[in-house]
Coordinates of C-alpha atoms in Angstrom, one line a residue:
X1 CA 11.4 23.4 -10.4
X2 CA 9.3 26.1 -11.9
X3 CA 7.7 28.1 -9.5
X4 CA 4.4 29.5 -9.6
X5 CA 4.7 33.4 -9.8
X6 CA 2.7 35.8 -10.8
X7 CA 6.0 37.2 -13.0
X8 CA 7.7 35.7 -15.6
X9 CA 10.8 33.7 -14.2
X10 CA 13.9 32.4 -16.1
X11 CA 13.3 28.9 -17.3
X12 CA 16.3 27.7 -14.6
X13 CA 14.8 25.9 -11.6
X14 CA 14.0 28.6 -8.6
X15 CA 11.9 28.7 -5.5
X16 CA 9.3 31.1 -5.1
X17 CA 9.5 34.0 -2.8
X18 CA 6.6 35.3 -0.4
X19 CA 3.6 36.2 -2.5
X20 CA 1.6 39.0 -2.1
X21 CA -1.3 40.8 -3.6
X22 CA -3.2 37.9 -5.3
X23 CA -0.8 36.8 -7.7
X24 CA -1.5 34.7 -10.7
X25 CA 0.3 32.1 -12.6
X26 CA 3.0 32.3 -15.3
X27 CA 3.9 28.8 -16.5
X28 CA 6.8 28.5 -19.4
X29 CA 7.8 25.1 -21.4
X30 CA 7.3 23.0 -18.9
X31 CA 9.4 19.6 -20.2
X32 CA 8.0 16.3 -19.4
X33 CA 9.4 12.4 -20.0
X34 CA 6.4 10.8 -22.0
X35 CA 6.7 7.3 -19.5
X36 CA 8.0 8.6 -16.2
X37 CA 8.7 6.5 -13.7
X38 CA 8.3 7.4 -9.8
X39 CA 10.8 7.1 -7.4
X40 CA 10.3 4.8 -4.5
X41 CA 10.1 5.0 -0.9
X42 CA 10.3 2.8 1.9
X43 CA 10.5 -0.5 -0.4
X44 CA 12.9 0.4 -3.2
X45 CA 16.0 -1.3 -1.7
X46 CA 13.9 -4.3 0.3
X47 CA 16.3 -7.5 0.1
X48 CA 15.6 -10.9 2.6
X49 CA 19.3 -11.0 2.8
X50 CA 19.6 -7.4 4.2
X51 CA 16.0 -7.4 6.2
X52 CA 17.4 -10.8 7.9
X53 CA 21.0 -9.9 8.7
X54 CA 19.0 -6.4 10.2
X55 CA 17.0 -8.6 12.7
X56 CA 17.5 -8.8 16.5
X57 CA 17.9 -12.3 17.3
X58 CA 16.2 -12.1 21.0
X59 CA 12.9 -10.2 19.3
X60 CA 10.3 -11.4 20.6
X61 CA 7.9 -14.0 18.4
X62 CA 4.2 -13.2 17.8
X63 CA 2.8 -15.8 19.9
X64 CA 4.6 -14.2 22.9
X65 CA 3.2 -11.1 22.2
X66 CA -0.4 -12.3 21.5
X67 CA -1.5 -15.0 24.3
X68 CA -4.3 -15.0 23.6
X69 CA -3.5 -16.6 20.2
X70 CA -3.6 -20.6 20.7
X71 CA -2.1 -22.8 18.0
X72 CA -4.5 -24.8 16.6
X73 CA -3.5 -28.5 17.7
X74 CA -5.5 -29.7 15.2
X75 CA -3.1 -28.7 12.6
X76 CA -0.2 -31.9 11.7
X77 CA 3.2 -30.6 12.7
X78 CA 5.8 -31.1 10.0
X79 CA 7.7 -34.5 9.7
X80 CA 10.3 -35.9 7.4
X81 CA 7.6 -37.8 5.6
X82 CA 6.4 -34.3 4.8
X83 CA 9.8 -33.0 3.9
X84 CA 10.2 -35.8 1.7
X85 CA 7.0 -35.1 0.3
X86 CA 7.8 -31.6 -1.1
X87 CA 11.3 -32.8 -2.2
X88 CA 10.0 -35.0 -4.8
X89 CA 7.7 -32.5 -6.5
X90 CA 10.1 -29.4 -6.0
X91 CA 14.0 -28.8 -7.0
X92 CA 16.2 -28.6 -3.8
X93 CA 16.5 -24.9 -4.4
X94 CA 12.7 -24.3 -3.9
X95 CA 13.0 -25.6 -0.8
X96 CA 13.9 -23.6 2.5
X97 CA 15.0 -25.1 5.6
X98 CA 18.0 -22.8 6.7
X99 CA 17.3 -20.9 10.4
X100 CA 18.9 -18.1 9.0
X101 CA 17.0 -17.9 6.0
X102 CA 14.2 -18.4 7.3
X103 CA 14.2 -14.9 9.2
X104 CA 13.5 -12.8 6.4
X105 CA 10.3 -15.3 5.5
X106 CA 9.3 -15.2 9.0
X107 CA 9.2 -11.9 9.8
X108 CA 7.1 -8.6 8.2
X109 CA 9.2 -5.3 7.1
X110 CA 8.1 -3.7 10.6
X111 CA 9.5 -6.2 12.7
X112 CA 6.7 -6.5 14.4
X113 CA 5.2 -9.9 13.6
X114 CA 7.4 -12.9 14.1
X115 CA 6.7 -16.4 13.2
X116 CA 8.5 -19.7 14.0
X117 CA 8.1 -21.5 9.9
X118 CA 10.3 -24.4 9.5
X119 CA 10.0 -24.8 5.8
X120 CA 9.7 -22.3 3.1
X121 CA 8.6 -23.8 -0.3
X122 CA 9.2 -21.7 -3.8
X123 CA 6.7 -23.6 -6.5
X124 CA 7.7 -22.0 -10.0
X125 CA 4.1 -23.8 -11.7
X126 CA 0.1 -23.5 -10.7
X127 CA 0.7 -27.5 -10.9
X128 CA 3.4 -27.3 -8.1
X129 CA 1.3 -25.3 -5.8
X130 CA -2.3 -27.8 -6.7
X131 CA 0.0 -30.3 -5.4
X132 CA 1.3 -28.7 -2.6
X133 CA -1.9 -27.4 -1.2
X134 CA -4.0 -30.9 -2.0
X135 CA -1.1 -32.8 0.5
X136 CA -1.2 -29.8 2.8
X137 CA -5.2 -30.2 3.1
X138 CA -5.3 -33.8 3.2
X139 CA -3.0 -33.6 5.8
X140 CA -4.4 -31.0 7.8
X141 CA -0.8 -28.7 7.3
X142 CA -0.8 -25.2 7.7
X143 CA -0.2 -23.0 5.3
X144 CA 0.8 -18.9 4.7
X145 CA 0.7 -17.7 1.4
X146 CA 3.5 -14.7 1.4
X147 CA 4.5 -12.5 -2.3
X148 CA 6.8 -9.8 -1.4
X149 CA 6.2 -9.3 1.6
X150 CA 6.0 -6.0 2.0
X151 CA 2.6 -6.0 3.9
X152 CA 1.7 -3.7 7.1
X153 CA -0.5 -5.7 9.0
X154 CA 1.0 -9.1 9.8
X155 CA -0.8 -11.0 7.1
X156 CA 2.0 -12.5 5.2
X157 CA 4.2 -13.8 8.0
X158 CA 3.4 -17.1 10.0
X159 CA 2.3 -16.7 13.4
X160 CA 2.9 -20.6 14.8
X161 CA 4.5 -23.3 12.2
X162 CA 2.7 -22.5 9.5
X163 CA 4.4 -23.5 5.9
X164 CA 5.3 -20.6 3.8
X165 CA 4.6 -21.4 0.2
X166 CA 6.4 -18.3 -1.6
X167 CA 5.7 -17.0 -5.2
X168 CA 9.2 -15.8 -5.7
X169 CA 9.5 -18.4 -8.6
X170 CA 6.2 -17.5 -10.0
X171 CA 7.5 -14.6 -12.5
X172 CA 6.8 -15.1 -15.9
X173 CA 4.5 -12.9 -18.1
X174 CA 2.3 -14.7 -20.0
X175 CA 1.0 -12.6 -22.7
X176 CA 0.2 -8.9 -23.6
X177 CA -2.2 -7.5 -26.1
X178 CA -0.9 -4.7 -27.4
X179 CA -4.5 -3.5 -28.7
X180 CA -6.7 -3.9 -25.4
X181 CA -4.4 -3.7 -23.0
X182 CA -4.8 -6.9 -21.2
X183 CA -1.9 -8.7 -19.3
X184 CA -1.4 -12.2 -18.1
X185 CA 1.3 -13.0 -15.7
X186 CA 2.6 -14.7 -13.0
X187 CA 1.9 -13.8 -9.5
X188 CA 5.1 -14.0 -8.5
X189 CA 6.2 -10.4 -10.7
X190 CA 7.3 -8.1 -9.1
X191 CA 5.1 -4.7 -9.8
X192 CA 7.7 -2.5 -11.0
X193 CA 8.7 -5.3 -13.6
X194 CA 5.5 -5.4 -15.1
X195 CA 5.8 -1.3 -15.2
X196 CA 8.3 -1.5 -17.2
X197 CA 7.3 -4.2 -19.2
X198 CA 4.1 -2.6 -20.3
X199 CA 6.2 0.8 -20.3
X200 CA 7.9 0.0 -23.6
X201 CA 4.5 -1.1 -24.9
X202 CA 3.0 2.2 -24.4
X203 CA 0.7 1.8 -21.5
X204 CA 0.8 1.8 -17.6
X205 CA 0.2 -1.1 -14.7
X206 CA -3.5 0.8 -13.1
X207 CA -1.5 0.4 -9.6
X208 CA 1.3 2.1 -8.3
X209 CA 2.7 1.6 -4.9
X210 CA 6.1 2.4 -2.8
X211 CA 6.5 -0.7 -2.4
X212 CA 6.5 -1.5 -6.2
X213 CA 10.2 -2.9 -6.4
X214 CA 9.3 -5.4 -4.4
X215 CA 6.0 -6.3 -4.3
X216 CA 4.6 -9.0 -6.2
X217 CA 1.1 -8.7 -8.2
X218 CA -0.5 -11.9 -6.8
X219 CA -0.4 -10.0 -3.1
X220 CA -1.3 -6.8 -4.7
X221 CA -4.6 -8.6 -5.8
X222 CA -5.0 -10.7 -2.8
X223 CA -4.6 -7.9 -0.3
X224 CA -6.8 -5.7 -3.0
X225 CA -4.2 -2.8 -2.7
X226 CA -5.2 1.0 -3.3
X227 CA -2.0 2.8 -4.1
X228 CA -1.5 6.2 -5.5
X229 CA -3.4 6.6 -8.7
X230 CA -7.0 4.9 -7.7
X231 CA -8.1 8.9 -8.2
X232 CA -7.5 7.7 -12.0
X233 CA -7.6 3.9 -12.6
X234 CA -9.6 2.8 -9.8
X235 CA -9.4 -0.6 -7.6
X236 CA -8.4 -3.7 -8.5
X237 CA -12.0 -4.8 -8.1
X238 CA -12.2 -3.0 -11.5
X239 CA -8.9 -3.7 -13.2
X240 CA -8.6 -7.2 -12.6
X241 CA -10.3 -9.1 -15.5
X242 CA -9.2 -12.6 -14.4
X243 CA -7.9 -15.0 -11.6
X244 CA -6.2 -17.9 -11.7
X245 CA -6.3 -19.5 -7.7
X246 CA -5.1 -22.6 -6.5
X247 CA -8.0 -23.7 -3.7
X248 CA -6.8 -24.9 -0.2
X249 CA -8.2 -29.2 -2.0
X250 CA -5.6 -28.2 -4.9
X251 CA -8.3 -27.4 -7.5
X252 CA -7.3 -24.8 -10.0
X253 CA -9.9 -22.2 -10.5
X254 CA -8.6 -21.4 -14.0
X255 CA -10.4 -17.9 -14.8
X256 CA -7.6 -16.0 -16.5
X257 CA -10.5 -14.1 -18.8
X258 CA -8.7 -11.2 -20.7
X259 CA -12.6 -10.2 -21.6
X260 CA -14.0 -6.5 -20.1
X261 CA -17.3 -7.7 -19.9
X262 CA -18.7 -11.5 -19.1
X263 CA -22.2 -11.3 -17.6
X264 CA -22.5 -15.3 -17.4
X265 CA -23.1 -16.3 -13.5
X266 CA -21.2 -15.4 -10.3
X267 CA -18.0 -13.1 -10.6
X268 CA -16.0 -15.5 -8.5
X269 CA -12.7 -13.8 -9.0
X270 CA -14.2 -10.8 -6.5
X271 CA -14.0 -13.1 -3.9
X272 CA -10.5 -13.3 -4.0
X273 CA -9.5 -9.8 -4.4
X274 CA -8.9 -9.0 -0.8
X275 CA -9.4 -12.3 0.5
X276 CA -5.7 -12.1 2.2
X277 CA -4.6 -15.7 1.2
X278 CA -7.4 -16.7 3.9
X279 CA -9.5 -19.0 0.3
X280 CA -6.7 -20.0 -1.9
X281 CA -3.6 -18.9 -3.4
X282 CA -3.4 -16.7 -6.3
X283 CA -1.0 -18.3 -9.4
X284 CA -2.0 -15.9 -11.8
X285 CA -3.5 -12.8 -13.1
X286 CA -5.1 -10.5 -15.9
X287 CA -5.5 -7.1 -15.7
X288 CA -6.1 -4.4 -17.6
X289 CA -3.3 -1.6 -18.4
X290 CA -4.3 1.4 -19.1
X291 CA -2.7 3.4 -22.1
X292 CA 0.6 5.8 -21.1
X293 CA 0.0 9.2 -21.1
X294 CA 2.1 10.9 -23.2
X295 CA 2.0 14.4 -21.2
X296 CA 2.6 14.4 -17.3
X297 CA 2.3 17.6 -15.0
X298 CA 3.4 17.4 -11.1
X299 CA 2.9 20.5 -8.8
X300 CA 3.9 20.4 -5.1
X301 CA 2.3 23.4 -3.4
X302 CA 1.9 24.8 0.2
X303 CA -1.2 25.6 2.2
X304 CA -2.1 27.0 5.1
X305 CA -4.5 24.5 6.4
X306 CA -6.3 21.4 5.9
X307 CA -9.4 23.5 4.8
X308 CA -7.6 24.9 1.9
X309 CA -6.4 21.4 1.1
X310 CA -9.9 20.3 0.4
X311 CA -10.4 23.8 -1.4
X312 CA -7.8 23.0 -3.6
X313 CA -9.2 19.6 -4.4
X314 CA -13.1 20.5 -4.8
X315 CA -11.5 22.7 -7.9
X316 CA -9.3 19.9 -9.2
X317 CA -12.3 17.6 -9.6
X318 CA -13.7 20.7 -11.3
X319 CA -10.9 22.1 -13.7
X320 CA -8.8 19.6 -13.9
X321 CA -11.7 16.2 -14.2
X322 CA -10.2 14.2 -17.0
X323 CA -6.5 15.0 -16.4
X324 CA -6.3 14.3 -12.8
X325 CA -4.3 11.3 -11.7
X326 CA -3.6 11.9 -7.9
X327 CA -4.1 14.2 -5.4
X328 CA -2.0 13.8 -2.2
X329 CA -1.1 15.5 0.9
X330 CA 0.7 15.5 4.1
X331 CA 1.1 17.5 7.1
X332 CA 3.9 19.8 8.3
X333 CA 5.3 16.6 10.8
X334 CA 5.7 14.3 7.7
X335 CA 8.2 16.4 6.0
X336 CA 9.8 17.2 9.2
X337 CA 10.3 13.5 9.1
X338 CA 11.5 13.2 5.9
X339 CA 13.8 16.1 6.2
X340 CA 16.0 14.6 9.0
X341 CA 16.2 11.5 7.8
X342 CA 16.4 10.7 3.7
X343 CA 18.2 12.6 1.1
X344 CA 14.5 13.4 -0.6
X345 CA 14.2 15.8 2.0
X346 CA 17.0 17.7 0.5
X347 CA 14.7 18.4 -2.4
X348 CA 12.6 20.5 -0.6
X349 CA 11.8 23.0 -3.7
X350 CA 9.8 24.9 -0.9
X351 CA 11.8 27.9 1.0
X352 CA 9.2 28.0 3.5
X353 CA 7.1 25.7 5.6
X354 CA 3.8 25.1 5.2
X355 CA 1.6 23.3 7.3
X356 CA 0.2 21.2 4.8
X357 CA 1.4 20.7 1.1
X358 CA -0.4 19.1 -1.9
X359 CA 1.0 17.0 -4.6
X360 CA -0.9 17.2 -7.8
X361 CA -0.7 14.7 -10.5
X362 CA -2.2 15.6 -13.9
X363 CA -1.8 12.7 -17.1
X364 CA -3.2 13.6 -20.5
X365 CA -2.3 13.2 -24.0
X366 CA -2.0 16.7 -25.6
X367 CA 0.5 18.3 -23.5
X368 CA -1.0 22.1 -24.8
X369 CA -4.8 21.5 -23.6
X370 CA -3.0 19.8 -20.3
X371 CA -0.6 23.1 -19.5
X372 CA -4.2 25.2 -20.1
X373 CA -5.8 23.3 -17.8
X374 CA -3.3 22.9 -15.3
X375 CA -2.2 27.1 -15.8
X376 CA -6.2 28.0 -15.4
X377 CA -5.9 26.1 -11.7
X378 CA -3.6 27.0 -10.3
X379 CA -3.4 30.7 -11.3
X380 CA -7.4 30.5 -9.6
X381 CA -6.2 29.3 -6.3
X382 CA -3.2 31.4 -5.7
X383 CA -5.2 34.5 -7.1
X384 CA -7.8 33.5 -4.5
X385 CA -4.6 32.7 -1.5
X386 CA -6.0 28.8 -1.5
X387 CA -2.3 28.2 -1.7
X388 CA 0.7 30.5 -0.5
X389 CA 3.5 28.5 -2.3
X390 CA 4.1 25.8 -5.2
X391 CA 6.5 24.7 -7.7
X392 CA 6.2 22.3 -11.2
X393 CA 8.4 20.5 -12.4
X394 CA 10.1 20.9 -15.1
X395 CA 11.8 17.6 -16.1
X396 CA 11.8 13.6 -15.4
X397 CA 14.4 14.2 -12.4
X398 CA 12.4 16.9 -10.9
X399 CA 9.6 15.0 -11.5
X400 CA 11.1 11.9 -9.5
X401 CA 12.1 14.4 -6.9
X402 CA 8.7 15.6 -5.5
X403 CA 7.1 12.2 -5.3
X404 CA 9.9 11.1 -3.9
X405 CA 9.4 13.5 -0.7
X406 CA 5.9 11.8 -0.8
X407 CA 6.7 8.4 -1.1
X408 CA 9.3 9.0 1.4
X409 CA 7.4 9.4 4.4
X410 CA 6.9 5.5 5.5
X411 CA 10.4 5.3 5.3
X412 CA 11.2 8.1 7.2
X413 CA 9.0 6.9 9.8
X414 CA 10.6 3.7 9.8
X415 CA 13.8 5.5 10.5
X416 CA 12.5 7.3 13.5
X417 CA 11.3 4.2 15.7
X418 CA 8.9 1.8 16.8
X419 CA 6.0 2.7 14.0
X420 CA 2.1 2.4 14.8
X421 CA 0.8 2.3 11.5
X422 CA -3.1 3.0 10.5
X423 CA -4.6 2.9 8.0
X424 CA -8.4 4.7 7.3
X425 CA -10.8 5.7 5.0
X426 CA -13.4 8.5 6.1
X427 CA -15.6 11.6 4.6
X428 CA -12.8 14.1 3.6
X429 CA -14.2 16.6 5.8
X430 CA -13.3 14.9 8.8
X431 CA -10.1 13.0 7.8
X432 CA -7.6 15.1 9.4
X433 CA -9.7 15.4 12.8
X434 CA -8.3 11.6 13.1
X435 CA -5.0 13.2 13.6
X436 CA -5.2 16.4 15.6
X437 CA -7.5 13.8 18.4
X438 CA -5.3 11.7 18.4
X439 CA -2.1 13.9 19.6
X440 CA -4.2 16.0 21.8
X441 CA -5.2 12.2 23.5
X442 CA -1.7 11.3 24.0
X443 CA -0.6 14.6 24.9
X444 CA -3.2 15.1 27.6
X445 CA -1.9 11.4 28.4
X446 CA 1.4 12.5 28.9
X447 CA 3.0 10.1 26.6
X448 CA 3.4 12.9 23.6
X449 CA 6.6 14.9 23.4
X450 CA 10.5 15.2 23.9
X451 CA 11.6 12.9 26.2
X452 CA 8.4 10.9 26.2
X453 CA 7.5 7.2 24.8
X454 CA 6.0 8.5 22.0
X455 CA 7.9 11.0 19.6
X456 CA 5.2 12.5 16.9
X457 CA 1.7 11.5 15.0
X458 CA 2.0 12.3 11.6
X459 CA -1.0 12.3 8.6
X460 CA -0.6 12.0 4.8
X461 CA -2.6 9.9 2.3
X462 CA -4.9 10.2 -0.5
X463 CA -7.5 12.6 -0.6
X464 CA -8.5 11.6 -3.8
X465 CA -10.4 8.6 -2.0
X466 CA -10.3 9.3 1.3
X467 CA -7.4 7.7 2.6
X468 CA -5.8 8.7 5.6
X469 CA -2.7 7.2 6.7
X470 CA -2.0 7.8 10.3
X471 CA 1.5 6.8 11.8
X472 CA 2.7 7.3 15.3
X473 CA 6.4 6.5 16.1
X474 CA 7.4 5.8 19.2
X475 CA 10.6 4.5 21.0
X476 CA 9.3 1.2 21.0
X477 CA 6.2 -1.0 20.9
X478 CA 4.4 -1.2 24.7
X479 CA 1.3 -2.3 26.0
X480 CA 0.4 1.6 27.4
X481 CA 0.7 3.2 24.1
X482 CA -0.9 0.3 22.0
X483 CA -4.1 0.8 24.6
X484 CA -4.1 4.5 23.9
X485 CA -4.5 4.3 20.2
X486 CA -6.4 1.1 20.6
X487 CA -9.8 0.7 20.2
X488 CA -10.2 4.8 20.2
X489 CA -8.8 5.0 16.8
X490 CA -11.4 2.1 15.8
X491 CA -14.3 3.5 17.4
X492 CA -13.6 7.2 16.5
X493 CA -13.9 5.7 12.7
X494 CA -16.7 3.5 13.6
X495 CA -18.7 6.8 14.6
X496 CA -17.6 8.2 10.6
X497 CA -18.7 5.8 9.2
X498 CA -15.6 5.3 7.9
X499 CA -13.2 1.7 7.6
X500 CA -10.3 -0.1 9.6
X501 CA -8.7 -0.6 6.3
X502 CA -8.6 1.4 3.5
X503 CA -5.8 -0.4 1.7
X504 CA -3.2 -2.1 3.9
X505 CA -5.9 -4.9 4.8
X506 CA -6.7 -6.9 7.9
X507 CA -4.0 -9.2 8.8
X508 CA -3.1 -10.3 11.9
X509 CA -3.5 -6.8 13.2
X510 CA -7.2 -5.7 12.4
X511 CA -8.4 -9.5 12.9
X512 CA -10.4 -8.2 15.8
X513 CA -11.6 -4.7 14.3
X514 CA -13.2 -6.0 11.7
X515 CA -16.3 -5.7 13.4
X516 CA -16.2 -1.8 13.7
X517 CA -16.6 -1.7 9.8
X518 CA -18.7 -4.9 9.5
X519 CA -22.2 -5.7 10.5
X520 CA -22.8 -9.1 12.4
X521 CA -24.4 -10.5 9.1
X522 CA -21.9 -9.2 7.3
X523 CA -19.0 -10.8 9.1
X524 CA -21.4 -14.2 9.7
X525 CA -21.3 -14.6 5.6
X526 CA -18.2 -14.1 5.5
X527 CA -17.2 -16.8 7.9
X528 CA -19.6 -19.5 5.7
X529 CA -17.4 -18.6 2.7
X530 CA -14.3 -19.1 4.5
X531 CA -15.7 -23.0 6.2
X532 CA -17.0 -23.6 2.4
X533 CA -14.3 -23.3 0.3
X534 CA -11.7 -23.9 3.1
X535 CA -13.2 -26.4 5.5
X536 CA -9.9 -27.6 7.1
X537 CA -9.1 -24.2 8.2
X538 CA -4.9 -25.1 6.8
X539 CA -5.2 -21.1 5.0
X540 CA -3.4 -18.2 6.6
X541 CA -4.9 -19.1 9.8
X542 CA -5.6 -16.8 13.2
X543 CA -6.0 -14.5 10.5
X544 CA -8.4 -11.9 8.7
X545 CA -11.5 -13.2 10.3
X546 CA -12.3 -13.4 13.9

């Protein structure tokens, strides 16, 4: 790593000593890979066959931990006729029966959701899924839509019987145009692929998650996910150009538009973006990729509080505007975290602690006018002590390294227990509020500290858009710590402003928040969309609405 120093340092990677008396910035040939790739976190080695053989086999199932959630006994259970059914429209590999199998399908990568699916079924074509979800409706059979299942909130897991219809088989790319941009593929393909894919093309996939060597496009889009460059390329609402769903009656909604603009009636595909598998099941998709840039700049830096944090990014919008591609932070626990438990924490490039650091992101395509920019900035905010420490790196590895410490921090959370997982959006002002309340609630509760059910609260997210993601690890999941957090972490956002669910969704877990971010009308519309297009109920039900 280069450090930022107000003298000229050897070009070989250092760590920057104490600073003193306003220094400014001296930043040498910084190298740069022209397609980078980012390391990943908690997802990057996510396997069914691991995640299953990983399970406790006397874990309890959701309906034992939720009573209050009834099966519907309107819903058919499954029979051999059905069995029969799938087996003549499927190959015997596509088809899932197996207890042991079935654990990885039934269960979400936190272990906390369980469900009790008897069949998973893998369709490889749109056609396959028409005619699985026409039988399934005309039957009145359950369904659960589930990609990679890397989701946080229960919404890709069964929570009764439910029939898992998987998109692992779904994984061809359709088409590319090498002049717009546009791709067409599969909703089975797995994020990272279609990185990689586009990669050798010259341009970038607008989304970028942890999760991306796992995760498959068709949830990315039905769960509307935010990820770590929306600073840049913006939601999915905007880069998705075109749908193709398969609706609960089997009717393909072919919309697979590659166009930017179409102003003829409805923009239908919005209604699936987010919609959580609760309308219809996403078989395909076109979105827009955005060209590569060519030069990439990443600077980790140390700050004494969460008011020079938003310092530092009031002047990034300012002097760095075009160029900026994300803007993350996290506090002093996070690292800690990530420190005792992965090998990223080795990395540190950092002698000292901080009690919050900053990851800058900066994608351009003239690597001189990008270096200016990005020398200008952060020579201004060490000159004026906004930061007290930081580093650049140098090279792809180094690169990898310090959003690896980053995208470590789920994973690191994982590692440390039971994990109460939020996820917010709120004015940037307030944002890390949401964390200091929360300890000093279960501190003054007694549960907080060495010793005690619950270990640390932790914050890091986006402050490019607001994102807060608040995790609290604890020796396991009980009923006194959930009714700590729970509703006052709802209604303290309620009284921002602010939402439930920036990114992760609704679920199973948020089902019954919604309506701390909702108005009644809003929520009452939203219900006569689902009963329209999904009368029978048979789609990812208990589920998303209340």
């Amino acid at each position: 790593m280069l450090p930022i120093t107000r003298r000229l340092l050897a070009s070989a990677p250092r760590r920057l000593q104490a600073v003193s008396l306003r220094p400014s910035l001296a930043l040498t040939a910084v190298a740069r890979a022209s397609t980078p790739s980012i390391a990943r976190g908690a997802f990057s080695t996510f396997s069914k066959a691991s995640f299953a053989a990983a399970l406790s086999k006397d874990k309890a199932y959701t309906a034992d931990k939720y009573p209050h959630l009834q099966r519907n006994q309107e819903f058919k259970k499954l029979t051999d006729d059905d069995l029969a059914y799938f087996k003549s429209i499927l190959a015997p590999s596509a088809l899932t029966q197996d207890e042991g199998d079935l654990e990885a399908f039934n269960n979400d990568w936190l272990q906390k959701y369980r469900g009790q699916s008897k069949l998973v079924l893998k369709p490889s074509t749109t056609e396959q899924v028409s005619q699985i979800l026409k039988y399934c409706n005309d039957n009145k059979l359950a369904v659960v839509p589930q990609g990679g299942n890397t989701g946080l909130v229960g919404g890709a897991v069964p929570v009764f019987d439910e029939i898992i219809i998987s998109t692992a088989n779904m994984s061809s790319i359709r088409s590319f145009d090498n002049v717009s941009g546009a791709l067409v593929c599969d909703a089975g393909c797995i994020l990272e692929v279609l990185d990689n894919y586009v990669a050798e093309r010259g341009y970038i996939m607008p989304l970028d998650l942890g999760a991306k060597g796992s995760c498959h496009i068709g949830g990315n889009v039905a769960t509307n996910a935010g990820g770590l460059r929306l600073l840049r390329y913006g939601s999915l609402h905007g880069t998705v150009l075109g749908l193709e769903v398969v609706l609960p009656d089997g009717t393909i909604l072919d919309n697979l538009s590659t166009l930017r603009k179409d102003n003829t009636g409805y923009d239908l595909k919005q209604l699936f973006i987010g919609s959580e598998g609760s309308l219809g099941i996403i078989t395909g998709v076109s979105i827009l990729a955005p060209k590569r840039s060519k030069a990439v700049n990443v600077a980790l830096l140390g700050v004494s509080s969460f008011e020079q944090v938003q310092n530092a990014f009031k002047r990034s919008r300012d002097e760095l505007s075009e160029i900026l591609s994300a803007f993350e932070f996290w506090d002093k626990a996070s690292i800690d975290l990530v420190k005792q438990h992965l090998v990223a924490g080795a990395n540190d490039p950092l002698e000292s602690e901080h009690p919050f650091y900053i990851l800058i992101e900066t994608s351009g395509s003239n690597k001189d006018h990008d270096d200016e920019k990005l020398n200008n900035y952060l020579e201004g905010l060490l000159t004026d002590d906004v930061v007290q420490d930081g580093v650049v790196a140098q090279d792809t590895t180094q690169f990898n390294n310090l959003w690896s410490i980053r995208e470590g921090i789920p994973e690191a959370c994982s590692k440390t227990g039971a994990v109460y997982k939020y996820d917010l959006s709120m004015p940037v002002p307030v944002l890390y509020d949401m964390v200091q309340d929360m300890r000093t609630r279960l501190s003054d509760s007694g549960v907080l500290g060495e010793g005690k059910p619950v270990k640390c609260v932790v914050g890091f997210g986006h402050i490019g858009d607001g994102n807060l993601h608040l995790n609290i690890m604890a020796e396991k999941y009980t009923d006194e710590v959930t009714g700590l957090i729970e509703p006052f972490v709802y209604e303290w956002i309620a009284k921002q402003s602010g939402s439930v669910s920036a990114e992760h969704g609704l679920g199973l877990m948020k089902t019954g928040a919604l309506h701390y971010s909702k108005s009644p009308s809003m929520m009452k519309l939203m219900r006569r969309v689902k009963d329209m297009i999904d009368p029978r109920g048979i789609m990812n039900p208990y589920k998303f609405l209340p």
